[in-house]
Amino acid sequence: MQYIITFFWSFLLVSMLNYVVSSVLSVDFNFMNGVIVSLVFSVLVIIIAAIIPNESTPEAEAEAEHH
């Protein structure tokens, strides 16, 4: 489910960015370019999320115990 949501939001945001930039530059809006870039962006986000560890640091655990 997280992969679907990641693709949905990247598709939505990249398509909006594609539309705005193409409008500002006065070029034709190309829908497929947005789809391709959003797929690449989704894959990069999923890879980065897999690389970043989920464990908290000892400093964060000690601080959480004090609260």
PDB file of N, CA, C and O in Angstrom:
ATOM      1  N   MET A   1       0.820  -1.197   0.000  1.00  0.00           N
ATOM      2  CA  MET A   1       0.000   0.000   0.000  1.00  0.00           C
ATOM      3  C   MET A   1       0.862   1.259   0.000  1.00  0.00           C
ATOM      4  O   MET A   1       0.503   2.253  -0.619  1.00  0.00           O
ATOM      5  N   GLN A   2       2.002   1.197   0.712  1.00  0.00           N
ATOM      6  CA  GLN A   2       2.851   2.379   0.767  1.00  0.00           C
ATOM      7  C   GLN A   2       3.431   2.716  -0.609  1.00  0.00           C
ATOM      8  O   GLN A   2       3.659   3.883  -0.905  1.00  0.00           O
ATOM      9  N   TYR A   3       3.635   1.708  -1.447  1.00  0.00           N
ATOM     10  CA  TYR A   3       4.164   1.962  -2.779  1.00  0.00           C
ATOM     11  C   TYR A   3       3.120   2.660  -3.655  1.00  0.00           C
ATOM     12  O   TYR A   3       3.453   3.538  -4.456  1.00  0.00           O
ATOM     13  N   ILE A   4       1.881   2.278  -3.501  1.00  0.00           N
ATOM     14  CA  ILE A   4       0.804   2.904  -4.276  1.00  0.00           C
ATOM     15  C   ILE A   4       0.637   4.361  -3.874  1.00  0.00           C
ATOM     16  O   ILE A   4       0.515   5.245  -4.727  1.00  0.00           O
ATOM     17  N   ILE A   5       0.651   4.617  -2.575  1.00  0.00           N
ATOM     18  CA  ILE A   5       0.509   5.990  -2.095  1.00  0.00           C
ATOM     19  C   ILE A   5       1.710   6.834  -2.517  1.00  0.00           C
ATOM     20  O   ILE A   5       1.557   7.997  -2.912  1.00  0.00           O
ATOM     21  N   THR A   6       2.909   6.251  -2.456  1.00  0.00           N
ATOM     22  CA  THR A   6       4.104   6.972  -2.890  1.00  0.00           C
ATOM     23  C   THR A   6       3.995   7.344  -4.358  1.00  0.00           C
ATOM     24  O   THR A   6       4.287   8.484  -4.744  1.00  0.00           O
ATOM     25  N   PHE A   7       3.571   6.399  -5.198  1.00  0.00           N
ATOM     26  CA  PHE A   7       3.426   6.714  -6.613  1.00  0.00           C
ATOM     27  C   PHE A   7       2.331   7.746  -6.842  1.00  0.00           C
ATOM     28  O   PHE A   7       2.495   8.665  -7.646  1.00  0.00           O
ATOM     29  N   PHE A   8       1.219   7.626  -6.136  1.00  0.00           N
ATOM     30  CA  PHE A   8       0.118   8.574  -6.307  1.00  0.00           C
ATOM     31  C   PHE A   8       0.565  10.005  -6.013  1.00  0.00           C
ATOM     32  O   PHE A   8       0.330  10.916  -6.810  1.00  0.00           O
ATOM     33  N   TRP A   9       1.215  10.208  -4.873  1.00  0.00           N
ATOM     34  CA  TRP A   9       1.628  11.567  -4.512  1.00  0.00           C
ATOM     35  C   TRP A   9       2.740  12.076  -5.418  1.00  0.00           C
ATOM     36  O   TRP A   9       2.757  13.255  -5.777  1.00  0.00           O
ATOM     37  N   SER A  10       3.678  11.219  -5.794  1.00  0.00           N
ATOM     38  CA  SER A  10       4.721  11.683  -6.706  1.00  0.00           C
ATOM     39  C   SER A  10       4.127  12.001  -8.072  1.00  0.00           C
ATOM     40  O   SER A  10       4.500  12.994  -8.697  1.00  0.00           O
ATOM     41  N   PHE A  11       3.171  11.200  -8.521  1.00  0.00           N
ATOM     42  CA  PHE A  11       2.511  11.484  -9.793  1.00  0.00           C
ATOM     43  C   PHE A  11       1.777  12.819  -9.739  1.00  0.00           C
ATOM     44  O   PHE A  11       1.883  13.647 -10.639  1.00  0.00           O
ATOM     45  N   LEU A  12       1.049  13.041  -8.652  1.00  0.00           N
ATOM     46  CA  LEU A  12       0.287  14.286  -8.513  1.00  0.00           C
ATOM     47  C   LEU A  12       1.211  15.507  -8.460  1.00  0.00           C
ATOM     48  O   LEU A  12       1.006  16.485  -9.192  1.00  0.00           O
ATOM     49  N   LEU A  13       2.238  15.445  -7.634  1.00  0.00           N
ATOM     50  CA  LEU A  13       3.131  16.589  -7.482  1.00  0.00           C
ATOM     51  C   LEU A  13       3.975  16.846  -8.724  1.00  0.00           C
ATOM     52  O   LEU A  13       4.159  17.996  -9.134  1.00  0.00           O
ATOM     53  N   VAL A  14       4.479  15.796  -9.340  1.00  0.00           N
ATOM     54  CA  VAL A  14       5.296  15.966 -10.547  1.00  0.00           C
ATOM     55  C   VAL A  14       4.433  16.452 -11.706  1.00  0.00           C
ATOM     56  O   VAL A  14       4.872  17.298 -12.496  1.00  0.00           O
ATOM     57  N   SER A  15       3.211  15.988 -11.817  1.00  0.00           N
ATOM     58  CA  SER A  15       2.326  16.463 -12.884  1.00  0.00           C
ATOM     59  C   SER A  15       1.990  17.941 -12.715  1.00  0.00           C
ATOM     60  O   SER A  15       1.972  18.695 -13.689  1.00  0.00           O
ATOM     61  N   MET A  16       1.742  18.363 -11.474  1.00  0.00           N
ATOM     62  CA  MET A  16       1.496  19.792 -11.235  1.00  0.00           C
ATOM     63  C   MET A  16       2.728  20.615 -11.562  1.00  0.00           C
ATOM     64  O   MET A  16       2.631  21.675 -12.194  1.00  0.00           O
ATOM     65  N   LEU A  17       3.893  20.144 -11.152  1.00  0.00           N
ATOM     66  CA  LEU A  17       5.133  20.847 -11.459  1.00  0.00           C
ATOM     67  C   LEU A  17       5.371  20.892 -12.963  1.00  0.00           C
ATOM     68  O   LEU A  17       5.762  21.932 -13.511  1.00  0.00           O
ATOM     69  N   ASN A  18       5.123  19.808 -13.645  1.00  0.00           N
ATOM     70  CA  ASN A  18       5.272  19.743 -15.095  1.00  0.00           C
ATOM     71  C   ASN A  18       4.347  20.742 -15.777  1.00  0.00           C
ATOM     72  O   ASN A  18       4.752  21.452 -16.699  1.00  0.00           O
ATOM     73  N   TYR A  19       3.109  20.829 -15.320  1.00  0.00           N
ATOM     74  CA  TYR A  19       2.148  21.762 -15.908  1.00  0.00           C
ATOM     75  C   TYR A  19       2.570  23.211 -15.697  1.00  0.00           C
ATOM     76  O   TYR A  19       2.543  24.025 -16.618  1.00  0.00           O
ATOM     77  N   VAL A  20       2.973  23.540 -14.478  1.00  0.00           N
ATOM     78  CA  VAL A  20       3.352  24.915 -14.172  1.00  0.00           C
ATOM     79  C   VAL A  20       4.604  25.323 -14.939  1.00  0.00           C
ATOM     80  O   VAL A  20       4.658  26.413 -15.530  1.00  0.00           O
ATOM     81  N   VAL A  21       5.601  24.466 -14.954  1.00  0.00           N
ATOM     82  CA  VAL A  21       6.844  24.800 -15.652  1.00  0.00           C
ATOM     83  C   VAL A  21       6.610  24.912 -17.152  1.00  0.00           C
ATOM     84  O   VAL A  21       7.125  25.837 -17.796  1.00  0.00           O
ATOM     85  N   SER A  22       5.834  24.022 -17.726  1.00  0.00           N
ATOM     86  CA  SER A  22       5.566  24.115 -19.160  1.00  0.00           C
ATOM     87  C   SER A  22       4.759  25.366 -19.481  1.00  0.00           C
ATOM     88  O   SER A  22       4.947  25.984 -20.526  1.00  0.00           O
ATOM     89  N   SER A  23       3.883  25.783 -18.583  1.00  0.00           N
ATOM     90  CA  SER A  23       3.118  27.004 -18.792  1.00  0.00           C
ATOM     91  C   SER A  23       4.008  28.241 -18.698  1.00  0.00           C
ATOM     92  O   SER A  23       3.886  29.163 -19.510  1.00  0.00           O
ATOM     93  N   VAL A  24       4.892  28.253 -17.733  1.00  0.00           N
ATOM     94  CA  VAL A  24       5.790  29.404 -17.566  1.00  0.00           C
ATOM     95  C   VAL A  24       6.745  29.519 -18.746  1.00  0.00           C
ATOM     96  O   VAL A  24       7.037  30.622 -19.218  1.00  0.00           O
ATOM     97  N   LEU A  25       7.222  28.394 -19.251  1.00  0.00           N
ATOM     98  CA  LEU A  25       8.165  28.406 -20.369  1.00  0.00           C
ATOM     99  C   LEU A  25       7.472  28.491 -21.727  1.00  0.00           C
ATOM    100  O   LEU A  25       8.149  28.536 -22.755  1.00  0.00           O
ATOM    101  N   SER A  26       6.154  28.491 -21.727  1.00  0.00           N
ATOM    102  CA  SER A  26       5.360  28.564 -22.962  1.00  0.00           C
ATOM    103  C   SER A  26       5.675  27.418 -23.922  1.00  0.00           C
ATOM    104  O   SER A  26       5.865  27.623 -25.122  1.00  0.00           O
ATOM    105  N   VAL A  27       5.745  26.207 -23.381  1.00  0.00           N
ATOM    106  CA  VAL A  27       5.923  25.015 -24.219  1.00  0.00           C
ATOM    107  C   VAL A  27       4.711  24.123 -24.011  1.00  0.00           C
ATOM    108  O   VAL A  27       3.925  24.306 -23.083  1.00  0.00           O
ATOM    109  N   ASP A  28       4.553  23.149 -24.882  1.00  0.00           N
ATOM    110  CA  ASP A  28       3.419  22.234 -24.788  1.00  0.00           C
ATOM    111  C   ASP A  28       3.545  21.338 -23.555  1.00  0.00           C
ATOM    112  O   ASP A  28       4.632  20.877 -23.213  1.00  0.00           O
ATOM    113  N   PHE A  29       2.414  21.094 -22.909  1.00  0.00           N
ATOM    114  CA  PHE A  29       2.358  20.191 -21.757  1.00  0.00           C
ATOM    115  C   PHE A  29       2.393  18.761 -22.266  1.00  0.00           C
ATOM    116  O   PHE A  29       1.569  18.347 -23.067  1.00  0.00           O
ATOM    117  N   ASN A  30       3.374  17.990 -21.815  1.00  0.00           N
ATOM    118  CA  ASN A  30       3.515  16.598 -22.218  1.00  0.00           C
ATOM    119  C   ASN A  30       3.232  15.715 -21.010  1.00  0.00           C
ATOM    120  O   ASN A  30       4.027  15.647 -20.068  1.00  0.00           O
ATOM    121  N   PHE A  31       2.098  15.039 -21.041  1.00  0.00           N
ATOM    122  CA  PHE A  31       1.646  14.218 -19.918  1.00  0.00           C
ATOM    123  C   PHE A  31       2.594  13.057 -19.641  1.00  0.00           C
ATOM    124  O   PHE A  31       2.880  12.738 -18.487  1.00  0.00           O
ATOM    125  N   MET A  32       3.101  12.424 -20.673  1.00  0.00           N
ATOM    126  CA  MET A  32       3.948  11.240 -20.506  1.00  0.00           C
ATOM    127  C   MET A  32       5.271  11.581 -19.837  1.00  0.00           C
ATOM    128  O   MET A  32       5.817  10.758 -19.099  1.00  0.00           O
ATOM    129  N   ASN A  33       5.799  12.769 -20.075  1.00  0.00           N
ATOM    130  CA  ASN A  33       7.027  13.155 -19.383  1.00  0.00           C
ATOM    131  C   ASN A  33       6.805  13.185 -17.873  1.00  0.00           C
ATOM    132  O   ASN A  33       7.661  12.753 -17.107  1.00  0.00           O
ATOM    133  N   GLY A  34       5.663  13.683 -17.447  1.00  0.00           N
ATOM    134  CA  GLY A  34       5.332  13.705 -16.028  1.00  0.00           C
ATOM    135  C   GLY A  34       5.197  12.316 -15.440  1.00  0.00           C
ATOM    136  O   GLY A  34       5.614  12.065 -14.317  1.00  0.00           O
ATOM    137  N   VAL A  35       4.601  11.405 -16.198  1.00  0.00           N
ATOM    138  CA  VAL A  35       4.441  10.021 -15.729  1.00  0.00           C
ATOM    139  C   VAL A  35       5.800   9.358 -15.571  1.00  0.00           C
ATOM    140  O   VAL A  35       6.065   8.699 -14.548  1.00  0.00           O
ATOM    141  N   ILE A  36       6.673   9.531 -16.529  1.00  0.00           N
ATOM    142  CA  ILE A  36       7.999   8.905 -16.478  1.00  0.00           C
ATOM    143  C   ILE A  36       8.810   9.474 -15.318  1.00  0.00           C
ATOM    144  O   ILE A  36       9.425   8.726 -14.552  1.00  0.00           O
ATOM    145  N   VAL A  37       8.808  10.793 -15.165  1.00  0.00           N
ATOM    146  CA  VAL A  37       9.565  11.413 -14.080  1.00  0.00           C
ATOM    147  C   VAL A  37       8.989  11.006 -12.726  1.00  0.00           C
ATOM    148  O   VAL A  37       9.739  10.763 -11.771  1.00  0.00           O
ATOM    149  N   SER A  38       7.680  10.899 -12.618  1.00  0.00           N
ATOM    150  CA  SER A  38       7.092  10.501 -11.337  1.00  0.00           C
ATOM    151  C   SER A  38       7.420   9.051 -11.005  1.00  0.00           C
ATOM    152  O   SER A  38       7.598   8.714  -9.828  1.00  0.00           O
ATOM    153  N   LEU A  39       7.512   8.177 -11.991  1.00  0.00           N
ATOM    154  CA  LEU A  39       7.933   6.798 -11.739  1.00  0.00           C
ATOM    155  C   LEU A  39       9.367   6.748 -11.222  1.00  0.00           C
ATOM    156  O   LEU A  39       9.662   6.042 -10.247  1.00  0.00           O
ATOM    157  N   VAL A  40      10.248   7.507 -11.866  1.00  0.00           N
ATOM    158  CA  VAL A  40      11.649   7.554 -11.429  1.00  0.00           C
ATOM    159  C   VAL A  40      11.735   8.131 -10.015  1.00  0.00           C
ATOM    160  O   VAL A  40      12.450   7.603  -9.159  1.00  0.00           O
ATOM    161  N   PHE A  41      10.985   9.195  -9.763  1.00  0.00           N
ATOM    162  CA  PHE A  41      10.984   9.824  -8.440  1.00  0.00           C
ATOM    163  C   PHE A  41      10.462   8.861  -7.378  1.00  0.00           C
ATOM    164  O   PHE A  41      11.019   8.773  -6.285  1.00  0.00           O
ATOM    165  N   SER A  42       9.419   8.111  -7.695  1.00  0.00           N
ATOM    166  CA  SER A  42       8.863   7.136  -6.749  1.00  0.00           C
ATOM    167  C   SER A  42       9.888   6.064  -6.404  1.00  0.00           C
ATOM    168  O   SER A  42      10.047   5.698  -5.236  1.00  0.00           O
ATOM    169  N   VAL A  43      10.558   5.556  -7.401  1.00  0.00           N
ATOM    170  CA  VAL A  43      11.564   4.520  -7.163  1.00  0.00           C
ATOM    171  C   VAL A  43      12.695   5.073  -6.292  1.00  0.00           C
ATOM    172  O   VAL A  43      13.153   4.408  -5.357  1.00  0.00           O
ATOM    173  N   LEU A  44      13.139   6.299  -6.562  1.00  0.00           N
ATOM    174  CA  LEU A  44      14.188   6.898  -5.747  1.00  0.00           C
ATOM    175  C   LEU A  44      13.744   7.093  -4.300  1.00  0.00           C
ATOM    176  O   LEU A  44      14.503   6.831  -3.366  1.00  0.00           O
ATOM    177  N   VAL A  45      12.519   7.530  -4.090  1.00  0.00           N
ATOM    178  CA  VAL A  45      12.009   7.719  -2.735  1.00  0.00           C
ATOM    179  C   VAL A  45      11.926   6.387  -2.002  1.00  0.00           C
ATOM    180  O   VAL A  45      12.297   6.286  -0.822  1.00  0.00           O
ATOM    181  N   ILE A  46      11.479   5.341  -2.673  1.00  0.00           N
ATOM    182  CA  ILE A  46      11.375   4.018  -2.050  1.00  0.00           C
ATOM    183  C   ILE A  46      12.762   3.475  -1.711  1.00  0.00           C
ATOM    184  O   ILE A  46      12.968   2.894  -0.635  1.00  0.00           O
ATOM    185  N   ILE A  47      13.735   3.685  -2.586  1.00  0.00           N
ATOM    186  CA  ILE A  47      15.110   3.237  -2.322  1.00  0.00           C
ATOM    187  C   ILE A  47      15.702   3.989  -1.136  1.00  0.00           C
ATOM    188  O   ILE A  47      16.318   3.391  -0.247  1.00  0.00           O
ATOM    189  N   ILE A  48      15.514   5.304  -1.108  1.00  0.00           N
ATOM    190  CA  ILE A  48      16.042   6.101   0.006  1.00  0.00           C
ATOM    191  C   ILE A  48      15.387   5.682   1.321  1.00  0.00           C
ATOM    192  O   ILE A  48      16.053   5.583   2.352  1.00  0.00           O
ATOM    193  N   ALA A  49      14.085   5.424   1.303  1.00  0.00           N
ATOM    194  CA  ALA A  49      13.393   4.985   2.518  1.00  0.00           C
ATOM    195  C   ALA A  49      13.903   3.623   2.984  1.00  0.00           C
ATOM    196  O   ALA A  49      13.936   3.353   4.188  1.00  0.00           O
ATOM    197  N   ALA A  50      14.318   2.772   2.061  1.00  0.00           N
ATOM    198  CA  ALA A  50      14.838   1.463   2.442  1.00  0.00           C
ATOM    199  C   ALA A  50      16.255   1.564   3.009  1.00  0.00           C
ATOM    200  O   ALA A  50      16.649   0.756   3.857  1.00  0.00           O
ATOM    201  N   ILE A  51      17.013   2.559   2.568  1.00  0.00           N
ATOM    202  CA  ILE A  51      18.396   2.715   3.020  1.00  0.00           C
ATOM    203  C   ILE A  51      18.457   3.327   4.414  1.00  0.00           C
ATOM    204  O   ILE A  51      19.274   2.922   5.242  1.00  0.00           O
ATOM    205  N   ILE A  52      17.586   4.289   4.703  1.00  0.00           N
ATOM    206  CA  ILE A  52      17.619   4.978   5.991  1.00  0.00           C
ATOM    207  C   ILE A  52      17.172   4.005   7.089  1.00  0.00           C
ATOM    208  O   ILE A  52      16.111   3.397   6.988  1.00  0.00           O
ATOM    209  N   PRO A  53      17.971   3.884   8.151  1.00  0.00           N
ATOM    210  CA  PRO A  53      17.602   2.942   9.214  1.00  0.00           C
ATOM    211  C   PRO A  53      16.414   3.457  10.036  1.00  0.00           C
ATOM    212  O   PRO A  53      16.225   4.660  10.193  1.00  0.00           O
ATOM    213  N   ASN A  54      15.634   2.524  10.584  1.00  0.00           N
ATOM    214  CA  ASN A  54      14.470   2.881  11.387  1.00  0.00           C
ATOM    215  C   ASN A  54      14.780   2.951  12.881  1.00  0.00           C
ATOM    216  O   ASN A  54      13.955   3.409  13.657  1.00  0.00           O
ATOM    217  N   GLU A  55      15.951   2.457  13.297  1.00  0.00           N
ATOM    218  CA  GLU A  55      16.280   2.469  14.718  1.00  0.00           C
ATOM    219  C   GLU A  55      16.552   3.890  15.180  1.00  0.00           C
ATOM    220  O   GLU A  55      17.069   4.708  14.449  1.00  0.00           O
ATOM    221  N   SER A  56      16.205   4.132  16.423  1.00  0.00           N
ATOM    222  CA  SER A  56      16.519   5.431  16.986  1.00  0.00           C
ATOM    223  C   SER A  56      17.908   5.387  17.611  1.00  0.00           C
ATOM    224  O   SER A  56      18.416   4.327  17.976  1.00  0.00           O
ATOM    225  N   THR A  57      18.517   6.537  17.740  1.00  0.00           N
ATOM    226  CA  THR A  57      19.855   6.621  18.312  1.00  0.00           C
ATOM    227  C   THR A  57      19.773   6.518  19.830  1.00  0.00           C
ATOM    228  O   THR A  57      18.719   6.773  20.413  1.00  0.00           O
ATOM    229  N   PRO A  58      20.864   6.164  20.498  1.00  0.00           N
ATOM    230  CA  PRO A  58      20.842   6.101  21.966  1.00  0.00           C
ATOM    231  C   PRO A  58      20.490   7.453  22.600  1.00  0.00           C
ATOM    232  O   PRO A  58      19.834   7.499  23.638  1.00  0.00           O
ATOM    233  N   GLU A  59      20.911   8.558  21.959  1.00  0.00           N
ATOM    234  CA  GLU A  59      20.587   9.880  22.495  1.00  0.00           C
ATOM    235  C   GLU A  59      19.082  10.130  22.447  1.00  0.00           C
ATOM    236  O   GLU A  59      18.498  10.666  23.378  1.00  0.00           O
ATOM    237  N   ALA A  60      18.435   9.734  21.368  1.00  0.00           N
ATOM    238  CA  ALA A  60      16.990   9.931  21.233  1.00  0.00           C
ATOM    239  C   ALA A  60      16.228   9.054  22.229  1.00  0.00           C
ATOM    240  O   ALA A  60      15.221   9.478  22.783  1.00  0.00           O
ATOM    241  N   GLU A  61      16.716   7.837  22.464  1.00  0.00           N
ATOM    242  CA  GLU A  61      16.069   6.960  23.437  1.00  0.00           C
ATOM    243  C   GLU A  61      16.199   7.512  24.849  1.00  0.00           C
ATOM    244  O   GLU A  61      15.257   7.453  25.637  1.00  0.00           O
ATOM    245  N   ALA A  62      17.380   8.058  25.176  1.00  0.00           N
ATOM    246  CA  ALA A  62      17.581   8.639  26.508  1.00  0.00           C
ATOM    247  C   ALA A  62      16.691   9.859  26.703  1.00  0.00           C
ATOM    248  O   ALA A  62      16.139  10.078  27.788  1.00  0.00           O
ATOM    249  N   GLU A  63      16.546  10.661  25.672  1.00  0.00           N
ATOM    250  CA  GLU A  63      15.690  11.838  25.759  1.00  0.00           C
ATOM    251  C   GLU A  63      14.228  11.440  25.891  1.00  0.00           C
ATOM    252  O   GLU A  63      13.464  12.074  26.622  1.00  0.00           O
ATOM    253  N   ALA A  64      13.811  10.383  25.220  1.00  0.00           N
ATOM    254  CA  ALA A  64      12.418   9.930  25.302  1.00  0.00           C
ATOM    255  C   ALA A  64      12.094   9.404  26.705  1.00  0.00           C
ATOM    256  O   ALA A  64      10.968   9.514  27.168  1.00  0.00           O
ATOM    257  N   GLU A  65      13.081   8.821  27.374  1.00  0.00           N
ATOM    258  CA  GLU A  65      12.868   8.314  28.733  1.00  0.00           C
ATOM    259  C   GLU A  65      12.649   9.445  29.729  1.00  0.00           C
ATOM    260  O   GLU A  65      11.958   9.277  30.721  1.00  0.00           O
ATOM    261  N   HIS A  66      13.229  10.612  29.461  1.00  0.00           N
ATOM    262  CA  HIS A  66      13.091  11.749  30.378  1.00  0.00           C
ATOM    263  C   HIS A  66      11.749  12.434  30.251  1.00  0.00           C
ATOM    264  O   HIS A  66      11.360  13.164  31.141  1.00  0.00           O
ATOM    265  N   HIS A  67      11.044  12.189  29.183  1.00  0.00           N
ATOM    266  CA  HIS A  67       9.748  12.874  28.994  1.00  0.00           C
ATOM    267  C   HIS A  67       8.624  12.038  29.409  1.00  0.00           C
ATOM    268  O   HIS A  67       8.163  11.197  29.635  1.00  0.00           O
TER     269      HIS A  67
END
